[in-house]
mmCIF file of C-alpha atoms and ligand atoms in Angstrom:
data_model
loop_
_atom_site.group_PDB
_atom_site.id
_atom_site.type_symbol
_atom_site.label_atom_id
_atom_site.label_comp_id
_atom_site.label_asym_id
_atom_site.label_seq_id
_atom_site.Cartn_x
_atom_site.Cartn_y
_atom_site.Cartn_z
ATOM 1 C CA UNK A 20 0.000 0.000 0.000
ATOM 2 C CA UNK A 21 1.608 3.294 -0.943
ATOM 3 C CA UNK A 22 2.558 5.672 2.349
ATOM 4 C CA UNK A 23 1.233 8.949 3.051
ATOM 5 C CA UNK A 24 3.268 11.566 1.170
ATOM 6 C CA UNK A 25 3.209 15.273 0.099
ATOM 7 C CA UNK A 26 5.409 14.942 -3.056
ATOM 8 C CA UNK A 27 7.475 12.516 -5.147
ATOM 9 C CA UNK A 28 10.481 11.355 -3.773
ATOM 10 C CA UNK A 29 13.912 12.262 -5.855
ATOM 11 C CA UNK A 30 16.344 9.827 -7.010
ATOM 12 C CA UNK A 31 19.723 10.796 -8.455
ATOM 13 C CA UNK A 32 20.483 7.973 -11.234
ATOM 14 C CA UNK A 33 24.253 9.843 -12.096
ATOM 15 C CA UNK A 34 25.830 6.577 -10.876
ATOM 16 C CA UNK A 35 24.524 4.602 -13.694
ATOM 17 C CA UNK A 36 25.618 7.453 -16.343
ATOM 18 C CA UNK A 37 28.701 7.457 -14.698
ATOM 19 C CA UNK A 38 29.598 3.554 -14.061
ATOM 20 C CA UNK A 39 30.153 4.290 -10.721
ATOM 21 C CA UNK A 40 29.723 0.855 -9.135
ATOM 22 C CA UNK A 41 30.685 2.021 -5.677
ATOM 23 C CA UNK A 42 27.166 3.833 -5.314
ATOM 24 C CA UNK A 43 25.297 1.454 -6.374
ATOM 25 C CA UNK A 44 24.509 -0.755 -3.160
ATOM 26 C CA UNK A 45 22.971 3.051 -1.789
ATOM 27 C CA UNK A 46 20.814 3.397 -5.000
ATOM 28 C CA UNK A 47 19.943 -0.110 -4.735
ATOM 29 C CA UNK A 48 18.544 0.679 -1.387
ATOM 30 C CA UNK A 49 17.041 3.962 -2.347
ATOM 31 C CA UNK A 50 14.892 2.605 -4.773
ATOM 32 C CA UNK A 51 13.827 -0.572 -3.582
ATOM 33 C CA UNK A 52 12.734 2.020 -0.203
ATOM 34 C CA UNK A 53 10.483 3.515 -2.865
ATOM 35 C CA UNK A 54 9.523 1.017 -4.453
ATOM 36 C CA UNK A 55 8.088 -0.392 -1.204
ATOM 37 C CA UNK A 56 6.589 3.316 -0.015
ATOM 38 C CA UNK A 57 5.331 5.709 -2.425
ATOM 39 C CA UNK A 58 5.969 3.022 -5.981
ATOM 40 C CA UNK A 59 6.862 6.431 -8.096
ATOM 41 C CA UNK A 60 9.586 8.584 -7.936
ATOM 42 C CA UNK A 61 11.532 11.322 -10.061
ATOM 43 C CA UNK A 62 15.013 9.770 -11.992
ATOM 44 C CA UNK A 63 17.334 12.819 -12.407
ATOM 45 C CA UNK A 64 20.349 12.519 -14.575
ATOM 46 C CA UNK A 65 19.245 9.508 -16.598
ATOM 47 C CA UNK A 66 21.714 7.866 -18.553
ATOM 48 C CA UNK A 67 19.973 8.976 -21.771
ATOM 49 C CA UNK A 68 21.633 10.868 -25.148
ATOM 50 C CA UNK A 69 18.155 12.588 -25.727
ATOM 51 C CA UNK A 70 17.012 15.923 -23.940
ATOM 52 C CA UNK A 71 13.344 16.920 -22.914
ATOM 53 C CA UNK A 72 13.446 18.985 -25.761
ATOM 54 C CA UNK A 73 14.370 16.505 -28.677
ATOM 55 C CA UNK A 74 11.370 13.985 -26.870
ATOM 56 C CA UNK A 75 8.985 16.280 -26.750
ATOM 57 C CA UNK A 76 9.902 17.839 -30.424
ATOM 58 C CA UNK A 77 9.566 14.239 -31.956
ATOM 59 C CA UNK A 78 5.895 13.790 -30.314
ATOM 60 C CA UNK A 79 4.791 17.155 -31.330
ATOM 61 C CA UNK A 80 5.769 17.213 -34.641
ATOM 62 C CA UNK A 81 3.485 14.193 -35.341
ATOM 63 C CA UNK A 82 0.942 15.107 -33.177
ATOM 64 C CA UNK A 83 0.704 18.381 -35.184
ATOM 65 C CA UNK A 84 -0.034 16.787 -38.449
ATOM 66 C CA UNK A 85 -3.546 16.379 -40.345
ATOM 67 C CA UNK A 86 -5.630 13.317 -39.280
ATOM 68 C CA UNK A 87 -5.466 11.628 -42.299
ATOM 69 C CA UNK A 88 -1.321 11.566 -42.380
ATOM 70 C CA UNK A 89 -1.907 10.010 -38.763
ATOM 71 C CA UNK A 90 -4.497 7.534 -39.594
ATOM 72 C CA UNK A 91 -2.046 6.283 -42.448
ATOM 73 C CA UNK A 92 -0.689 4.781 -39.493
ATOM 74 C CA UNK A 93 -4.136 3.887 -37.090
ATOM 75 C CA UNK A 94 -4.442 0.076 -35.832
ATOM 76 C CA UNK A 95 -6.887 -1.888 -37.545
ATOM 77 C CA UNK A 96 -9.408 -1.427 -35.233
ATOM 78 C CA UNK A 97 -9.034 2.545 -36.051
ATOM 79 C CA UNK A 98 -8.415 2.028 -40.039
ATOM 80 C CA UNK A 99 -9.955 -1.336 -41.341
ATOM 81 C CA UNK A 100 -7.593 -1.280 -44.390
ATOM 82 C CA UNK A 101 -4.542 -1.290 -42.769
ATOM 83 C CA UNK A 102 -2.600 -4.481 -41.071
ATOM 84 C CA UNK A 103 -1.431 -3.521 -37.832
ATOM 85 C CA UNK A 104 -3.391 -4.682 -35.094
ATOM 86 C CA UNK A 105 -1.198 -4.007 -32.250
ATOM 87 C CA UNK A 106 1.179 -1.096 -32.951
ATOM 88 C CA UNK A 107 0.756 2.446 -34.506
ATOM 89 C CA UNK A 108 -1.638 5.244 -34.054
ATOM 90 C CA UNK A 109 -4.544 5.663 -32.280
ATOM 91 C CA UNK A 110 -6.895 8.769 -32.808
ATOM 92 C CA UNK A 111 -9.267 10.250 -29.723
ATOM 93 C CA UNK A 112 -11.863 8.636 -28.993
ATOM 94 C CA UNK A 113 -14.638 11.576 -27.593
ATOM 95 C CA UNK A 114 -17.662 8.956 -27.399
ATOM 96 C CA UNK A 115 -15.626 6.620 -25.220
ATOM 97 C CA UNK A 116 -16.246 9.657 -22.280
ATOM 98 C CA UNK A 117 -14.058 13.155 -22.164
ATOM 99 C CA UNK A 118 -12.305 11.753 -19.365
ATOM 100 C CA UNK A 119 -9.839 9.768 -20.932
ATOM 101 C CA UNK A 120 -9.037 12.295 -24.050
ATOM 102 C CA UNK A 121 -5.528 11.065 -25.649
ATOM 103 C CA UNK A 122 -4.086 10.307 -29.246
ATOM 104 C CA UNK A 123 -1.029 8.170 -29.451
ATOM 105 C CA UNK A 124 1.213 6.454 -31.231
ATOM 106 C CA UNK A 125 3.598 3.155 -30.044
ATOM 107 C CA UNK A 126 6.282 0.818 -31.295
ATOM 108 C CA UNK A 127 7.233 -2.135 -29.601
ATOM 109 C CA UNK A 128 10.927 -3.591 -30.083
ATOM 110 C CA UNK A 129 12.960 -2.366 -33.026
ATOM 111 C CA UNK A 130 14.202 -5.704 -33.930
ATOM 112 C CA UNK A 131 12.013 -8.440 -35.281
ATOM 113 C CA UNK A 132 10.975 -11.016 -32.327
ATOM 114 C CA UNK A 133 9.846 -15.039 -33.023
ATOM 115 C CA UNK A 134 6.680 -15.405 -34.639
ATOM 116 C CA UNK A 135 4.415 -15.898 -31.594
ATOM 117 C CA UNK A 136 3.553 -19.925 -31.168
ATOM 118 C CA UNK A 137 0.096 -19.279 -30.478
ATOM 119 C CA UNK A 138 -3.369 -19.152 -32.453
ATOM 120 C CA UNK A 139 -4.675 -15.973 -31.111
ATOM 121 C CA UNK A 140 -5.006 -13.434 -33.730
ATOM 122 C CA UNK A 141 -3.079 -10.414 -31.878
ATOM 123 C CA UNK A 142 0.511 -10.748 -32.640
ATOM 124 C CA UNK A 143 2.341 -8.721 -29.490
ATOM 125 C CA UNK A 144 5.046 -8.851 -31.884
ATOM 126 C CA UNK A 145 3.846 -7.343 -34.714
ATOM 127 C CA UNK A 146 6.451 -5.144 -36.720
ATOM 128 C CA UNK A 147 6.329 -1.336 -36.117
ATOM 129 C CA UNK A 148 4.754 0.558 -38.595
ATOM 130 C CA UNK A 149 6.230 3.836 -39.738
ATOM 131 C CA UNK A 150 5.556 6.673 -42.407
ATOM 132 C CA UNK A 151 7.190 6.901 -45.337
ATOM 133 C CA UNK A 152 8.837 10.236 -44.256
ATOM 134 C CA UNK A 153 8.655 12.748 -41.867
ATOM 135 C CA UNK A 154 7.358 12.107 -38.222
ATOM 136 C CA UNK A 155 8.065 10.689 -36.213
ATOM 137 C CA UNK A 156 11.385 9.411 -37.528
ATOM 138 C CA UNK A 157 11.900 5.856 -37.255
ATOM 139 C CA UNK A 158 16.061 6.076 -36.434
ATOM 140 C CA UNK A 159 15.240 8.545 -33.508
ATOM 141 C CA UNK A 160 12.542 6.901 -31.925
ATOM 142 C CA UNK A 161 13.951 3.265 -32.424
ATOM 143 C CA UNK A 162 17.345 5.333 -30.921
ATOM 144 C CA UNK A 163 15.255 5.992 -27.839
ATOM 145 C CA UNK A 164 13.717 2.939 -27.169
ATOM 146 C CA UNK A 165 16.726 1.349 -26.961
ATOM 147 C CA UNK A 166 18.145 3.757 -24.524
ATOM 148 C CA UNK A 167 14.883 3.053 -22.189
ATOM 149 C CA UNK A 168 15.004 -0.530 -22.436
ATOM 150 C CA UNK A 169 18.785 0.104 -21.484
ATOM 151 C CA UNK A 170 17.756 2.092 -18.498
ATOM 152 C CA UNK A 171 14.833 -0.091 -17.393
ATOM 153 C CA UNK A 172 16.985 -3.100 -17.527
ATOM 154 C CA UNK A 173 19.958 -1.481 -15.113
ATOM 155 C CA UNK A 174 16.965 -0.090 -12.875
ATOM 156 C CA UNK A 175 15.257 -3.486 -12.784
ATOM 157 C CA UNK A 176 18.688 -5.525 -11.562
ATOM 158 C CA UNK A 177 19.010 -2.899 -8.310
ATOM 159 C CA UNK A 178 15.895 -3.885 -6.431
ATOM 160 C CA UNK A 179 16.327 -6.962 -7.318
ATOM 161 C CA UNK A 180 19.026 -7.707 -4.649
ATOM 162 C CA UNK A 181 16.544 -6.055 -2.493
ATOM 163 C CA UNK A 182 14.092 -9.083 -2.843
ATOM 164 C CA UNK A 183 16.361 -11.352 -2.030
ATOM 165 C CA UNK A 184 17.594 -12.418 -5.935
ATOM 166 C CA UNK A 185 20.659 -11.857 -7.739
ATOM 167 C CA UNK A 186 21.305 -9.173 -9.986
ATOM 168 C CA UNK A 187 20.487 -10.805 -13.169
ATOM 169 C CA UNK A 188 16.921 -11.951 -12.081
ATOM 170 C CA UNK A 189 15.011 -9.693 -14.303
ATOM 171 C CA UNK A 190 17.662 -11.402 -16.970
ATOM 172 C CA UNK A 191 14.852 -13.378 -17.727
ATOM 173 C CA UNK A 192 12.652 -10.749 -18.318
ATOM 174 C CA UNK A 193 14.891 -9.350 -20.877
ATOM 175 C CA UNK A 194 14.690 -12.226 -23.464
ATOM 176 C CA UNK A 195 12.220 -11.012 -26.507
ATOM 177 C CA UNK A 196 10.603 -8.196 -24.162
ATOM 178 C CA UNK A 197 7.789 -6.848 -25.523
ATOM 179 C CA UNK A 198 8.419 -3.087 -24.359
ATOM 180 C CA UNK A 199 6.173 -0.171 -25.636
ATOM 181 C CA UNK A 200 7.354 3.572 -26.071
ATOM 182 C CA UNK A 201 4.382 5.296 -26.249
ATOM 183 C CA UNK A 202 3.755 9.248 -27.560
ATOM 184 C CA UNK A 203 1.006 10.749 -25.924
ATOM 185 C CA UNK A 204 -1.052 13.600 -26.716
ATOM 186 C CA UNK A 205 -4.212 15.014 -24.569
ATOM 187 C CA UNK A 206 -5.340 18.147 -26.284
ATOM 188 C CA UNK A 207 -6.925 20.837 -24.276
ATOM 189 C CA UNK A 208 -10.343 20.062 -23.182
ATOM 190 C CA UNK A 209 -12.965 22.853 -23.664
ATOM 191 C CA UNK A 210 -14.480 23.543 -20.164
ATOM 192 C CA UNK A 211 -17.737 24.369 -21.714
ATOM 193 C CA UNK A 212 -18.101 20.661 -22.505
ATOM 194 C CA UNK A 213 -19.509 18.280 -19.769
ATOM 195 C CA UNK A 214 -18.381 15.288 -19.396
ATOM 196 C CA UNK A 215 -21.047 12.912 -20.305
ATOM 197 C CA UNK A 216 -20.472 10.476 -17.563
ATOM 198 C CA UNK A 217 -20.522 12.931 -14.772
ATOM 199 C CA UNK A 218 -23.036 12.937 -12.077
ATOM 200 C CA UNK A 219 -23.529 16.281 -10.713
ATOM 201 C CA UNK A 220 -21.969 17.122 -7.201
ATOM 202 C CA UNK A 221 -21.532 19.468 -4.569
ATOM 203 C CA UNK A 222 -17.287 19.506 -5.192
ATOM 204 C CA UNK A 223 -15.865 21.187 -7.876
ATOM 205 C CA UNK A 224 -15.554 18.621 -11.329
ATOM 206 C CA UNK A 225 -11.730 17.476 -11.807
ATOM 207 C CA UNK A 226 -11.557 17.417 -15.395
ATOM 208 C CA UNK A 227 -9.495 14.354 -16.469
ATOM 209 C CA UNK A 228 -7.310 13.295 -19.452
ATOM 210 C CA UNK A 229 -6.506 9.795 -18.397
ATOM 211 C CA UNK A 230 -8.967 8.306 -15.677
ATOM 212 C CA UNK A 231 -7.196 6.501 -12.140
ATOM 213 C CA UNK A 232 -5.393 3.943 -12.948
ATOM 214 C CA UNK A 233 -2.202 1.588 -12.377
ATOM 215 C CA UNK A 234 0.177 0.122 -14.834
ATOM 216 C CA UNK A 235 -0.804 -3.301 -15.146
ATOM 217 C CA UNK A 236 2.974 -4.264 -16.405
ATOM 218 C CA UNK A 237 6.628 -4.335 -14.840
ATOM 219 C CA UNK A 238 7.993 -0.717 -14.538
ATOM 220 C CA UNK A 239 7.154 2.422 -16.366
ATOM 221 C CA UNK A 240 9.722 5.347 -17.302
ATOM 222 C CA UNK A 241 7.777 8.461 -18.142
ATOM 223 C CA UNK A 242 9.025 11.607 -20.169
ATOM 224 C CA UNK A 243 6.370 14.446 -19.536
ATOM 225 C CA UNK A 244 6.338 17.948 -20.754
ATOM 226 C CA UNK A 245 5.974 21.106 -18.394
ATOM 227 C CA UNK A 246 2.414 20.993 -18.845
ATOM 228 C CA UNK A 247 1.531 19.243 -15.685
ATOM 229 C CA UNK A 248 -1.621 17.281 -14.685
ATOM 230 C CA UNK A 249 0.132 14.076 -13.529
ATOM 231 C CA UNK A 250 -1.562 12.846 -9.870
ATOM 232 C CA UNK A 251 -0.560 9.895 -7.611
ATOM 233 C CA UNK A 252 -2.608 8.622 -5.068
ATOM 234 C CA UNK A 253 -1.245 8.153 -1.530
ATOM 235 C CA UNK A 254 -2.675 5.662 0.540
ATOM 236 C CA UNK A 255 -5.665 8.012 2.032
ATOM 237 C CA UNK A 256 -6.600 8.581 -0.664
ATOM 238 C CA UNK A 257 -5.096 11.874 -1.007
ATOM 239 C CA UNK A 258 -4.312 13.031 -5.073
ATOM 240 C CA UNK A 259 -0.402 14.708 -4.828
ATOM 241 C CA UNK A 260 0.808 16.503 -8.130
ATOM 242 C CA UNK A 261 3.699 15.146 -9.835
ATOM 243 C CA UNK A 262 4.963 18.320 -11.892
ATOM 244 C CA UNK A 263 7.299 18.339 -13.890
ATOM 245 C CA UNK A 264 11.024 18.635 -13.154
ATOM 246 C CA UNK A 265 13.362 19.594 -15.769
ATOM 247 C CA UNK A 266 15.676 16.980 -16.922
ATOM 248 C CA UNK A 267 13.431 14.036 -14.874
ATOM 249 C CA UNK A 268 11.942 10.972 -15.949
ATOM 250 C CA UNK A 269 9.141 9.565 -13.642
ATOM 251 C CA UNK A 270 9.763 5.888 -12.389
ATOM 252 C CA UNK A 271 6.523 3.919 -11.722
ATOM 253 C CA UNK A 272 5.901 -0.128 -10.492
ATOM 254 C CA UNK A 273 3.190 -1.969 -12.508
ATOM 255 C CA UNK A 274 0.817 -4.591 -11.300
ATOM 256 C CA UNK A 275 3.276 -7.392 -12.510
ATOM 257 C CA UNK A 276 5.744 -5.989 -10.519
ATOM 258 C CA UNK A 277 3.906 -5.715 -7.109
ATOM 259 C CA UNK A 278 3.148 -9.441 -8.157
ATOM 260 C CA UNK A 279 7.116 -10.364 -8.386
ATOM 261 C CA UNK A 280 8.004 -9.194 -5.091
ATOM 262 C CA UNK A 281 5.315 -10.787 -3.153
ATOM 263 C CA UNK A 282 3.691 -7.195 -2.812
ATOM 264 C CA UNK A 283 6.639 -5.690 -1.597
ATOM 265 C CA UNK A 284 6.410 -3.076 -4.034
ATOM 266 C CA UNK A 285 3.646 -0.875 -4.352
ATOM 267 C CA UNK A 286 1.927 0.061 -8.026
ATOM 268 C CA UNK A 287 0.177 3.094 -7.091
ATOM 269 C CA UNK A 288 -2.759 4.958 -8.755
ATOM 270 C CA UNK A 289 -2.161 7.356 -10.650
ATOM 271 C CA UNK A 290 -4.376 9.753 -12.969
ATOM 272 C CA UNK A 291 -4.025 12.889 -15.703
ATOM 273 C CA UNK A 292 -5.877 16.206 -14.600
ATOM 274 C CA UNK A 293 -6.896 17.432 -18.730
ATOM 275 C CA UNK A 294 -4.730 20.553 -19.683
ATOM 276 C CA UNK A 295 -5.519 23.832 -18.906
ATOM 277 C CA UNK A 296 -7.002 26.334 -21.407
ATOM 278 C CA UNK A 297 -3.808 28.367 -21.311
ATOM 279 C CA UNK A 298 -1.775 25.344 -22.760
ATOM 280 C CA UNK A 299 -3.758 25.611 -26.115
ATOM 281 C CA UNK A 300 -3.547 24.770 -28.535
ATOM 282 C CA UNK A 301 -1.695 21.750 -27.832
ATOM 283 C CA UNK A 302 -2.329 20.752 -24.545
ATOM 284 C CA UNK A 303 0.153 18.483 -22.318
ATOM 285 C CA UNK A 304 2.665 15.978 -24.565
ATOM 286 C CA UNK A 305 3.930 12.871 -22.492
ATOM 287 C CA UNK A 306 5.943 9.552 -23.581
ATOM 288 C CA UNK A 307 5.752 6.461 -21.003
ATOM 289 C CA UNK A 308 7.761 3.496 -22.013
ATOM 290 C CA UNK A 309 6.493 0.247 -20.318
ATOM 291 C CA UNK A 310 8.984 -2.283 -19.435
ATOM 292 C CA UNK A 311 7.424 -5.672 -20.416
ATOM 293 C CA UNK A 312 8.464 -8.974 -20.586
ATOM 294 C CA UNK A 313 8.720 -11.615 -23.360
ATOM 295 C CA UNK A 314 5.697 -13.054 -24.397
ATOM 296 C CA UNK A 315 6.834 -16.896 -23.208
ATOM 297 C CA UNK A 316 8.700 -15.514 -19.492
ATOM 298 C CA UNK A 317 6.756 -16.887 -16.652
ATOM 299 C CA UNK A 318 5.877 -14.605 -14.213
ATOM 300 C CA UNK A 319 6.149 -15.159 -10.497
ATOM 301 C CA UNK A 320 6.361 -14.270 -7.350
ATOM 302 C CA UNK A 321 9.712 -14.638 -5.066
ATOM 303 C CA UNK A 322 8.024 -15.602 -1.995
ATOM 304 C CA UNK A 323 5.854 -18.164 -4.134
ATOM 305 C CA UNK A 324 2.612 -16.745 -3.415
ATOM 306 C CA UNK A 325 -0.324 -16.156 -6.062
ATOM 307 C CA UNK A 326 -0.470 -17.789 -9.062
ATOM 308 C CA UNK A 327 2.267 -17.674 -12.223
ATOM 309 C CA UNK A 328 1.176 -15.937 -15.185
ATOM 310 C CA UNK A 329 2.974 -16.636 -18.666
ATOM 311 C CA UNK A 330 3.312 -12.343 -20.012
ATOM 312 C CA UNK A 331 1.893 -13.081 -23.059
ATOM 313 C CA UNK A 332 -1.523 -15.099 -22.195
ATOM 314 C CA UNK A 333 -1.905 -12.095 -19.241
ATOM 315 C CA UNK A 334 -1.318 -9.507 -22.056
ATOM 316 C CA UNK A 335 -3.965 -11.208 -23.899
ATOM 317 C CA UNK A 336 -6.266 -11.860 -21.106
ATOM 318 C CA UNK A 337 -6.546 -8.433 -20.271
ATOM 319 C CA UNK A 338 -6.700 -7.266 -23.619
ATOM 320 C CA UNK A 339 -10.559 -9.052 -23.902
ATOM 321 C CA UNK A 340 -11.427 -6.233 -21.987
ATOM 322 C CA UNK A 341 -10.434 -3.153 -24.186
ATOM 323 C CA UNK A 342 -12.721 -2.155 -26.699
ATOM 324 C CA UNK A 343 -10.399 -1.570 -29.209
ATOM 325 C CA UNK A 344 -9.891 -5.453 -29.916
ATOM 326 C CA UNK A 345 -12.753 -7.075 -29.365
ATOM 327 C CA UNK A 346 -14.052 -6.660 -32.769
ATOM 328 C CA UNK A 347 -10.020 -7.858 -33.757
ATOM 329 C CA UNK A 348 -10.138 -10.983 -31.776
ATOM 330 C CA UNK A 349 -13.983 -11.686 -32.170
HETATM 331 O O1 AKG B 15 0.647 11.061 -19.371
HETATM 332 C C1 AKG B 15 1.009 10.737 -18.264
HETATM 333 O O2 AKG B 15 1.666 11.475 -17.562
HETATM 334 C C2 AKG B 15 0.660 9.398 -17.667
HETATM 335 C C3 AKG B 15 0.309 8.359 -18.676
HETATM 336 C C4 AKG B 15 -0.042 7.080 -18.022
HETATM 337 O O3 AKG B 15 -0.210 6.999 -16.842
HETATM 338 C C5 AKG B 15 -0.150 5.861 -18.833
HETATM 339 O O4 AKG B 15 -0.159 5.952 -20.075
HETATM 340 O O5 AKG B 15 -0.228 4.776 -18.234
HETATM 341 FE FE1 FE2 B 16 -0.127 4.977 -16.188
#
């Protein structure tokens, strides 16, 4: 259960830039202490080669262009013509509620994985689809993917000691991971328009971008522009703003992860307020990248409780329940 807290703890990550293995026992501690407390923290001085700047400029650029260039790329379920199912765009979806207002755009893993030994018709490793020029540009975004799956993977063998394994436990986790780098968009909402779903009440309305949630995965590394919005939940309940802070990246645990460590670590709720009127007209940019495992890794917990889950039939499993694929799967 995450602790009560007021803000989001800081974690210097220099040490891994630097290959300064001295320091690492004290990060190792430091994070696994979050993980186990508050499950989200800031990461400043990331070992990555791309600024806030370049990230955001590669989202925007896309985000920017005319549907119809975007929908070149939509999933299936967005585009009936086209053959992705799993990767690529998807538009806004304003009938599915104003409360969870996003476009976005993902790729999975820039090399091409096994074909998947299974009958289902989603392929979690489908190839990436990309545009024929322009944005975003496949070398730059396949560039930084690979530095995040880097980073997640050095992050991932720190707390491991923590739970009692060695190092290279996640090792496992690494073989034909199924990562997503995600670009998000949530334009600005008009506060003339109610949301349908909304009963009234005596408290002022929070308008929302991205409804409560956790990350159902492993760990999530988020870039997210000065905009603000971001909200974690504490465990009174209390919502505590998570603004941004130049040069960060956001560290979160995801459902799978609580599972590995026996509930040891926390994956906290989290939610998007919708951008303010003064952000127009572009509203708040963000890019999560979700560490996830290959589609064949067995997932488990070290003190043996709860069930194992195999990544790819839980992927699937949960997937039953998103709109977007039962027609696909159907
Ligand atoms: O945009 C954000 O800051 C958060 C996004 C998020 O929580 C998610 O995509 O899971
Ligand atoms: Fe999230």
């Amino acid at each position: 259960m995450a602790t009560t807290f007021a803000s989001l703890p800081i974690i210097d990550v220099a040490a891994l830039r630097h290959h300064a293995p001295q320091q690492l026992p004290e990060l190792s501690q430091h994070l696994a202490q979050v993980f186990t407390t508050t499950g989200f923290a800031y990461l400043t001085n990331p070992p990555l080669s791309f600024s806030h700047d370049e990230v955001f400029h590669l989202a925007r650029e896309f985000f920017v262009l005319p549907l119809p260039a975007k929908m070149t790329l939509a999933k299936r379920s967005f585009q009936t013509t086209n053959p992705n199912v799993y990767r690529g765009y998807f538009p806004t979806q304003p009938d599915q509620g104003s409360d969870n207002l996003k476009e976005g755009f993902e790729i999975g893993p820039p090399t091409i994985l096994p074909a998947p030994s299974t009958s289902s018709t989603i392929d979690l490793s489908e190839p990436n689809v990309w545009p024929e020029q322009g944005f975003p540009p496949r070398p730059r975004l396949e560039q930084l993917y690979t530095e995040l799956q880097t980073l997640a993977a050095q992050l991932l063998s720190l707390p491991a000691v923590a739970l009692g394994q060695p190092a290279d436990f996640f090792d496992a986790y690494l073989v034909d991971s199924l990562s997503t780098l995600r670009l998000l968009h949530y334009p600005v909402v008009n506060p003339a328009d109610p949301s349908p779903d909304s009963a009234p009440t005596d408290t002022p309305e929070v308008k929302l971008s991205c409804t409560p949630h956790t990350d159902s995965g492993i760990l999530t590394l988020l870039h997210q522009d000065p905009t603000g919005g971001l909200e974690v939940r504490d465990s009174p309940g209390q919502w505590i703003p998570a603004p941004y802070i130049p040069g960060s990246l956001v560290v979160n645990i995801g459902d799978l992860m609580a599972k590995v460590s026996g509930a040891r670590f926390v994956a906290t709720m989290h939610r998007v307020r919708a951008p303010p009127a003064t952000r127009a007209p572009l509203g708040r940019i963000s890019v999560p990248f979700f560490f996830e495992p290959g589609e064949k890794c067995l997932v488990s917990s070290v003190d043996g409780t709860g069930e194992a889950v195999v990544y790819g039939e839980h992927v699937r499993a949960k997937m039953q329940t998103w709109v977007e694929y039962q027609a696909v799967e159907g």
